[in-house]
Coordinates of C-alpha atoms in Angstrom, one line a residue:
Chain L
X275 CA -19.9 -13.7 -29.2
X276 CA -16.6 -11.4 -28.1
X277 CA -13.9 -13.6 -28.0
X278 CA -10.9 -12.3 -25.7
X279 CA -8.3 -14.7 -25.0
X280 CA -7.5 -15.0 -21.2
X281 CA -4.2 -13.7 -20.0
X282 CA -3.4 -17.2 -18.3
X283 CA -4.2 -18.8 -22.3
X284 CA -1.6 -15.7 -23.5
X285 CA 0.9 -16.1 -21.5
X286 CA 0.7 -20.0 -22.8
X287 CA 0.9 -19.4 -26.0
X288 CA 3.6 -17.0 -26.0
X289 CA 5.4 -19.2 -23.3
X290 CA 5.6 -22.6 -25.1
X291 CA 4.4 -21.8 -28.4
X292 CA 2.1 -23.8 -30.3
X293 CA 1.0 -26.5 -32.8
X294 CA -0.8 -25.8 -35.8
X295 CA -3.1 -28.0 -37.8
X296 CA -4.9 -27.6 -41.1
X297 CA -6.5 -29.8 -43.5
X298 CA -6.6 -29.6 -47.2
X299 CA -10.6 -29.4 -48.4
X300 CA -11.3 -32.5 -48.5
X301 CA -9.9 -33.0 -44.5
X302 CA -6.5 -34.6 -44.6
X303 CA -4.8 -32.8 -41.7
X304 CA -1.0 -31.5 -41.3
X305 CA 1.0 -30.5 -38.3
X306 CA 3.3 -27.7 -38.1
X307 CA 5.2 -25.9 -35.0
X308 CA 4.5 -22.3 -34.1
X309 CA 7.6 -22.1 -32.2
X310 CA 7.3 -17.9 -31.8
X311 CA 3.9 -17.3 -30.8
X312 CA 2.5 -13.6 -30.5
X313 CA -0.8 -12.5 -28.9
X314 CA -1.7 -9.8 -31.3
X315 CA -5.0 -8.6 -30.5
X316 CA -8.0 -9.7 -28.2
X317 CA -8.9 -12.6 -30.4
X318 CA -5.3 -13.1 -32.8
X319 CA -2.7 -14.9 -32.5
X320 CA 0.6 -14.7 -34.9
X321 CA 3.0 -17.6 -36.1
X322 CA 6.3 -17.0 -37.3
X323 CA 7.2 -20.0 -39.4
X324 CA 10.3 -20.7 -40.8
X325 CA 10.2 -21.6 -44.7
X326 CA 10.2 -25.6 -44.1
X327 CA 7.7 -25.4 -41.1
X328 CA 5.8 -23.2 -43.6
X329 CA 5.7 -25.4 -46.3
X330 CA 4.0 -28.3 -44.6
X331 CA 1.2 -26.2 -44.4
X332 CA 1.2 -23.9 -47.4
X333 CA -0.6 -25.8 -49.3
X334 CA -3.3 -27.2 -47.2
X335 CA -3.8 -23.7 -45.9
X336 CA -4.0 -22.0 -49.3
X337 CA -7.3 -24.1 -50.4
X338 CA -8.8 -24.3 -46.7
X339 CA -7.9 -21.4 -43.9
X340 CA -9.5 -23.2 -40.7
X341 CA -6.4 -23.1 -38.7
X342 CA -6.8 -25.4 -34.8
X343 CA -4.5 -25.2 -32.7
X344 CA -3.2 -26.3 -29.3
X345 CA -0.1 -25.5 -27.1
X346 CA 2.9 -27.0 -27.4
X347 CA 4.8 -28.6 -24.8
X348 CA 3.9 -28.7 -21.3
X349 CA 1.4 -26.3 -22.2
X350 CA -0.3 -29.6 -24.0
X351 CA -1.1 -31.3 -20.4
X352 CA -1.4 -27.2 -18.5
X353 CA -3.3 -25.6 -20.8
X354 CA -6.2 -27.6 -21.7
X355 CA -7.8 -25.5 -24.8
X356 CA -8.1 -26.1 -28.1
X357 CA -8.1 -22.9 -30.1
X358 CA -10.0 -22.3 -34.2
X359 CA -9.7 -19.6 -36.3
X360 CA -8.9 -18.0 -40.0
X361 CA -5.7 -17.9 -40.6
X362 CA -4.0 -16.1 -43.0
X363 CA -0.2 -15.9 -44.0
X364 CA 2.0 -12.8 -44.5
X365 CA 5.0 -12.7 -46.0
X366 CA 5.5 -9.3 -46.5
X367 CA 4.9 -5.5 -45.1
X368 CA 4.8 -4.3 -41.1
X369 CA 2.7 -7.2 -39.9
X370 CA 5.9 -9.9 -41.4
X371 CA 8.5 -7.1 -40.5
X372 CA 6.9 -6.7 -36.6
X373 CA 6.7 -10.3 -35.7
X374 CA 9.3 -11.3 -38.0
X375 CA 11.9 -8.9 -36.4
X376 CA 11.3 -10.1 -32.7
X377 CA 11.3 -13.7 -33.3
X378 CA 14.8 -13.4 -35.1
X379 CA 15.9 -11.7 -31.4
X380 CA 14.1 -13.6 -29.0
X381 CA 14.5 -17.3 -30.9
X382 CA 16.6 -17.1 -33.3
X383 CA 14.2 -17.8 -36.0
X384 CA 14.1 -16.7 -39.9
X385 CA 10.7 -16.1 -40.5
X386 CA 9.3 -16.8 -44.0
X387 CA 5.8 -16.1 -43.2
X388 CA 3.6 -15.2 -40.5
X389 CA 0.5 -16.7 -40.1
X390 CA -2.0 -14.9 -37.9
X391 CA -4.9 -16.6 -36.5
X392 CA -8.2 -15.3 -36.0
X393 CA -9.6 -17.0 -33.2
X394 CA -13.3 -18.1 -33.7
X395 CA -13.7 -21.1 -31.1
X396 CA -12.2 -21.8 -28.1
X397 CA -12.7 -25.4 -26.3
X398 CA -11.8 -27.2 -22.9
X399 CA -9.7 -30.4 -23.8
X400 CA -9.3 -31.0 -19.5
X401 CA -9.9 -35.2 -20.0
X402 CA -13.1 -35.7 -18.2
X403 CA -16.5 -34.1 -18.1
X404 CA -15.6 -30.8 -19.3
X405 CA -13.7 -31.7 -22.5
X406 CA -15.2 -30.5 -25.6
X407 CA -16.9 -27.9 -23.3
X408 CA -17.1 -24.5 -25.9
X409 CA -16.2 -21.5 -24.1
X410 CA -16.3 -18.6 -26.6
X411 CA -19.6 -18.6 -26.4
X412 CA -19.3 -17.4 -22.7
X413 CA -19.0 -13.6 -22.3
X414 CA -15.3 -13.3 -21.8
X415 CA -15.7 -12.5 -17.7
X416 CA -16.9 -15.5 -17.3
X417 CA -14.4 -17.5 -19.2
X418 CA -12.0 -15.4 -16.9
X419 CA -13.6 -16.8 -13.5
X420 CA -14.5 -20.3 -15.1
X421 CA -10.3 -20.5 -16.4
X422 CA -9.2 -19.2 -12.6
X423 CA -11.7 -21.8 -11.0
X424 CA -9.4 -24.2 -11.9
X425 CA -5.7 -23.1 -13.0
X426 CA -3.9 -20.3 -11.7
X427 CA -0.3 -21.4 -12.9
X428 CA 1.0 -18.7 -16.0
X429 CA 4.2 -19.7 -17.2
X430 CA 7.0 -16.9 -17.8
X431 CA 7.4 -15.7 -21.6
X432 CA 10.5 -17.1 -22.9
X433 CA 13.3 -13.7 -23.5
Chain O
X44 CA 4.6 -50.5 -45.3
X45 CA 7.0 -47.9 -42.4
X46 CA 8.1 -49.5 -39.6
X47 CA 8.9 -48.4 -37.1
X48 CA 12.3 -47.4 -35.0
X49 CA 12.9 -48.3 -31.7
X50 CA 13.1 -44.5 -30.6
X51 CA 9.8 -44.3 -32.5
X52 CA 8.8 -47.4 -30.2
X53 CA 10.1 -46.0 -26.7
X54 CA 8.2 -42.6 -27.2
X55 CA 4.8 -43.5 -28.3
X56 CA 4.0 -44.9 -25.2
X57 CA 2.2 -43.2 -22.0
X58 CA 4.6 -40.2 -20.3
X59 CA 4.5 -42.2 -17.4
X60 CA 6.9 -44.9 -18.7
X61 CA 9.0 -42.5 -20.7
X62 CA 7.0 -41.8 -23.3
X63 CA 5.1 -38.5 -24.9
X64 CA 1.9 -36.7 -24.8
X65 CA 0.7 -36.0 -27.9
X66 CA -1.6 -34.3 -30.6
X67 CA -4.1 -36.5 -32.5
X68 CA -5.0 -34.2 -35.3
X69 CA -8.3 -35.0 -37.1
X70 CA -10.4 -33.5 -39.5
X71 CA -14.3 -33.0 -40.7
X72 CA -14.7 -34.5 -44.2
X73 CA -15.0 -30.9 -45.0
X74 CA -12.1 -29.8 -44.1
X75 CA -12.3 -28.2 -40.6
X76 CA -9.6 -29.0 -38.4
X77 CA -9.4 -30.3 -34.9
X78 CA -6.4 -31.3 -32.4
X79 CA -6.6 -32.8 -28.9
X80 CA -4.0 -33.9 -26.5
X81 CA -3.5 -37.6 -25.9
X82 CA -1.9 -39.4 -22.9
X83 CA -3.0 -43.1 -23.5
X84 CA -0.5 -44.0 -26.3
X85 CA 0.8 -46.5 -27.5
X86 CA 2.5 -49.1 -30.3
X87 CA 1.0 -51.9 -31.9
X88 CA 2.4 -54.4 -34.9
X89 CA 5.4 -52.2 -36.9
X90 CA 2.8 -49.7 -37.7
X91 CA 0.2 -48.8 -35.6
X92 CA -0.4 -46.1 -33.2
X93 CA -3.0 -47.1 -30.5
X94 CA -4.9 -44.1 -28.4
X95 CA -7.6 -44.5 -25.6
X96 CA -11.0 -43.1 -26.4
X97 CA -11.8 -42.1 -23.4
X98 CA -13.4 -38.5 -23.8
X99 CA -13.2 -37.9 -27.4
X100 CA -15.9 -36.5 -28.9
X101 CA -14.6 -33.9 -32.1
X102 CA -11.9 -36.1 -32.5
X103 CA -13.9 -39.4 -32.6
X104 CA -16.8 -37.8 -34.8
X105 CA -14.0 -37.2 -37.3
X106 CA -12.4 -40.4 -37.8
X107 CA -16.1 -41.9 -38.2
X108 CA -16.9 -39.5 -41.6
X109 CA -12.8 -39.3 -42.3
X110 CA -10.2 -41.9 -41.3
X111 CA -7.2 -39.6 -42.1
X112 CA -5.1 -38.2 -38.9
X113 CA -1.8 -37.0 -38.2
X114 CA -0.4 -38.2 -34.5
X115 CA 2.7 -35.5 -33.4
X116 CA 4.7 -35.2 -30.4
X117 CA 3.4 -32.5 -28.0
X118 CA 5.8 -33.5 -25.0
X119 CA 8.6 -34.0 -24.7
X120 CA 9.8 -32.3 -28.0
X121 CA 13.6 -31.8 -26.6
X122 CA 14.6 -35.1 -26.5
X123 CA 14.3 -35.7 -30.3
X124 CA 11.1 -36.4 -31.1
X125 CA 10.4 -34.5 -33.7
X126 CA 7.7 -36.5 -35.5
X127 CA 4.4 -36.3 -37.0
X128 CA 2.6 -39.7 -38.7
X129 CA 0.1 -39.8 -40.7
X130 CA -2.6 -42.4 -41.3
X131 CA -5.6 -43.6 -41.0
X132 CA -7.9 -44.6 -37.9
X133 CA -10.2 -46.3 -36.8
X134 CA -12.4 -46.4 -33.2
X135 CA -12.4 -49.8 -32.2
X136 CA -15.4 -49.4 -30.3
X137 CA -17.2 -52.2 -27.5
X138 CA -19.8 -53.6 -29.7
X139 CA -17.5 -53.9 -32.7
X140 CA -17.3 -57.3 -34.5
X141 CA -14.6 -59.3 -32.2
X142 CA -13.1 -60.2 -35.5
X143 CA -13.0 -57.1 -37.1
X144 CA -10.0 -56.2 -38.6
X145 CA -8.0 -52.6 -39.6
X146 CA -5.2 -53.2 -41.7
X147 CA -3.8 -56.5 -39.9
X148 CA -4.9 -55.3 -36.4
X149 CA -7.5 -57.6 -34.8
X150 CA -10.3 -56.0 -32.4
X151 CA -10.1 -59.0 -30.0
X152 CA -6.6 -57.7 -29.3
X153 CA -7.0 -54.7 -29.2
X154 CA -9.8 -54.7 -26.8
X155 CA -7.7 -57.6 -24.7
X156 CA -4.8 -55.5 -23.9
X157 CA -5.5 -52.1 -24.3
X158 CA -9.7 -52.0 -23.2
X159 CA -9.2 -51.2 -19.6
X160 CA -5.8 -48.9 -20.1
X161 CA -6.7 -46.7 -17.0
X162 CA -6.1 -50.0 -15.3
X163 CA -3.2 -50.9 -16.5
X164 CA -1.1 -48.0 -17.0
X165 CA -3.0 -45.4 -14.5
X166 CA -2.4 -41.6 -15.4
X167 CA -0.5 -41.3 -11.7
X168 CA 1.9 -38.8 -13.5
X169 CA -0.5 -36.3 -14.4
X170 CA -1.0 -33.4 -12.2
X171 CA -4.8 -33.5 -9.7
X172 CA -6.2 -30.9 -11.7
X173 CA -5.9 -32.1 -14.7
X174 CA -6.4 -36.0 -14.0
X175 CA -10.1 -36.9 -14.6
X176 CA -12.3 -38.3 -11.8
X177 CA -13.4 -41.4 -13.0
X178 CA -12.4 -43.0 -16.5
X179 CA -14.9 -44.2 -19.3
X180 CA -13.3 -45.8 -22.1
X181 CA -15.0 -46.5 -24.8
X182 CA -12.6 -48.2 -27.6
X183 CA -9.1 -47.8 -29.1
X184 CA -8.3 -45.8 -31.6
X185 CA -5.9 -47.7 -34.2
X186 CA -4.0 -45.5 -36.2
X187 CA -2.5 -47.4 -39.5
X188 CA 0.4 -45.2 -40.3
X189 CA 1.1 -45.1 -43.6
X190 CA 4.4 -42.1 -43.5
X191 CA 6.1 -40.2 -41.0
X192 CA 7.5 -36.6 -41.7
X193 CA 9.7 -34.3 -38.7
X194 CA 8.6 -31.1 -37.3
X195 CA 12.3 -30.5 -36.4
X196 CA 12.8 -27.2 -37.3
X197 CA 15.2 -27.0 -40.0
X198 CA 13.7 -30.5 -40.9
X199 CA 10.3 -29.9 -41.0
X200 CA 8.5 -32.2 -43.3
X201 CA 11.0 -34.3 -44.7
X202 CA 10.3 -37.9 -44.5
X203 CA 11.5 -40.1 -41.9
X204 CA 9.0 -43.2 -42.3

């Protein structure tokens, strides 16, 4: 199914950022922060991750690539979704260099590596009847009019 | 055996007393990872992080092939709580042995204080279109933390328990 991220779950992600989790093969999970999130493409989101925010993951992510992740902040309670993907980490070459170089101007932030997520699975975490509801495997329309059913608040990008 | 601080104690509690919503991080024995937003929260012993299941599904499929979880602060992250604790967890489910015991916590007391939590500590801070209609929990989840690391950045994943 065509995964397409809503702009309401963009301007989430880029607003608050994110938290990343990944789990070595044999499932022991780690937590990272995304702080400088980038919507990259329909269905990719980028990370820039300082060296020690890196690290926690590194090695977790260099035997396993699942990559979940949920918003940080606020955005933990607004935007209800649980995002799953590929991720794989950059540390060199135009796609460090593009993300890199903005999230050194907009946050301050020395990027070591940037991990871009291919997003494979998106869920409803809303507590209730619809949590665990999977909705990338609705045509993206309808994920658009099912989201603005029930949220219509889009935070401002941080500058 | 951590222990933990009294900051520690203050935020892992529900945001309506002052304390944090946060990510319970679990993971399929295989290795595919999954992360879910938690309001009920709270401490129990030194050592434990207790969470509501009240619509887990993911998350409680997890723990039951793979015990190991990592509880971090979503919100607030401002106010210096930067931390992520790993363990491992356990559903104390109705139905479970009333003398079954996780690493020195006891279901009975579990069950006894925190069974009926949307009673006791209703979610009256979270917003009416997020707030569910009508709660069904099912058990506690009882986290035995075993170490602590920060997500501070510039600090992230040195140890702090």
């Amino acid at each position: 199914m065509t995964i397409q991220l809503t702009e309401r779950m963009r301007a989430w992600i880029e607003a608050m950022g994110c938290h990343l989790c990944v789990a070595t093969p044999r499932g022991v999970p780690f937590v990272t922060l995304g702080r400088y999130a980038s919507v990259t493409g329909d269905d990719e989101v980028a990370f820039a991750l300082a060296q020690d925010e890196y690290a926690v993951i590194s090695p977790a992510l260099s035997a396993n690539p699942w990559v979940a992740f949920g918003v940080s902040k606020q955005g933990g309670i607004r935007a209800s979704f649980q995002f799953k993907g590929i991720g794989r980490a950059v540390t060199e070459g135009p796609l460090f260099t593009d993300i890199a170089t903005v999230a050194r101007d907009v946050q301050g932030i020395e990027t070591y590596a940037v991990l871009y997520v291919k997003v494979s699975e998106i869920y409803c975490t809303k507590p209730g009847a619809e949590a665990g509801q999977r909705l990338d495997m609705l045509p993206p329309d309808e994920v658009c009019e099912w989201e603005k059913q029930r949220w219509k608040d889009i935070p401002h990008k941080k500058s | 055996m951590v222990k933990f601080t009294d900051e520690m104690k203050e935020g892992l509690r529900v945001p309506g007393k002052g304390g944090s919503l946060v990510y319970l991080c679990t993971s399929s024995l295989d290795g595919k990872p999954n992360i879910a937003a938690m309001r009920f929260v709270a401490t129990h012993m030194e050592d434990k992080i207790l969470i509501a299941d009240m619509f887990l599904l993911k998350t409680k499929m997890n723990i039951k092939e793979n015990p190991e979880v990592t509880v971090a602060i979503c919100h607030p992250l401002d106010e210096g709580r930067w931390w992520a604790f790993r363990g491992k967890a356990v559903d104390i489910e109705y139905g479970f042995p009333r003398d079954f015991d996780w690493y020195g916590a006891n279901a009975t007391d579990i069950l006894n204080e925190w069974g009926d939590w949307n009673k006791s500590e209703p979610p009256d801070e979270v917003p009416p279109d997020i707030v569910f209609p009508k709660a069904a929990q099912r058990g506690v989840v009882v986290i035995h933390v075993e170490e602590a690391y920060s997500i501070e950045p510039g600090h992230a994943g040195e140890k702090i328990l």
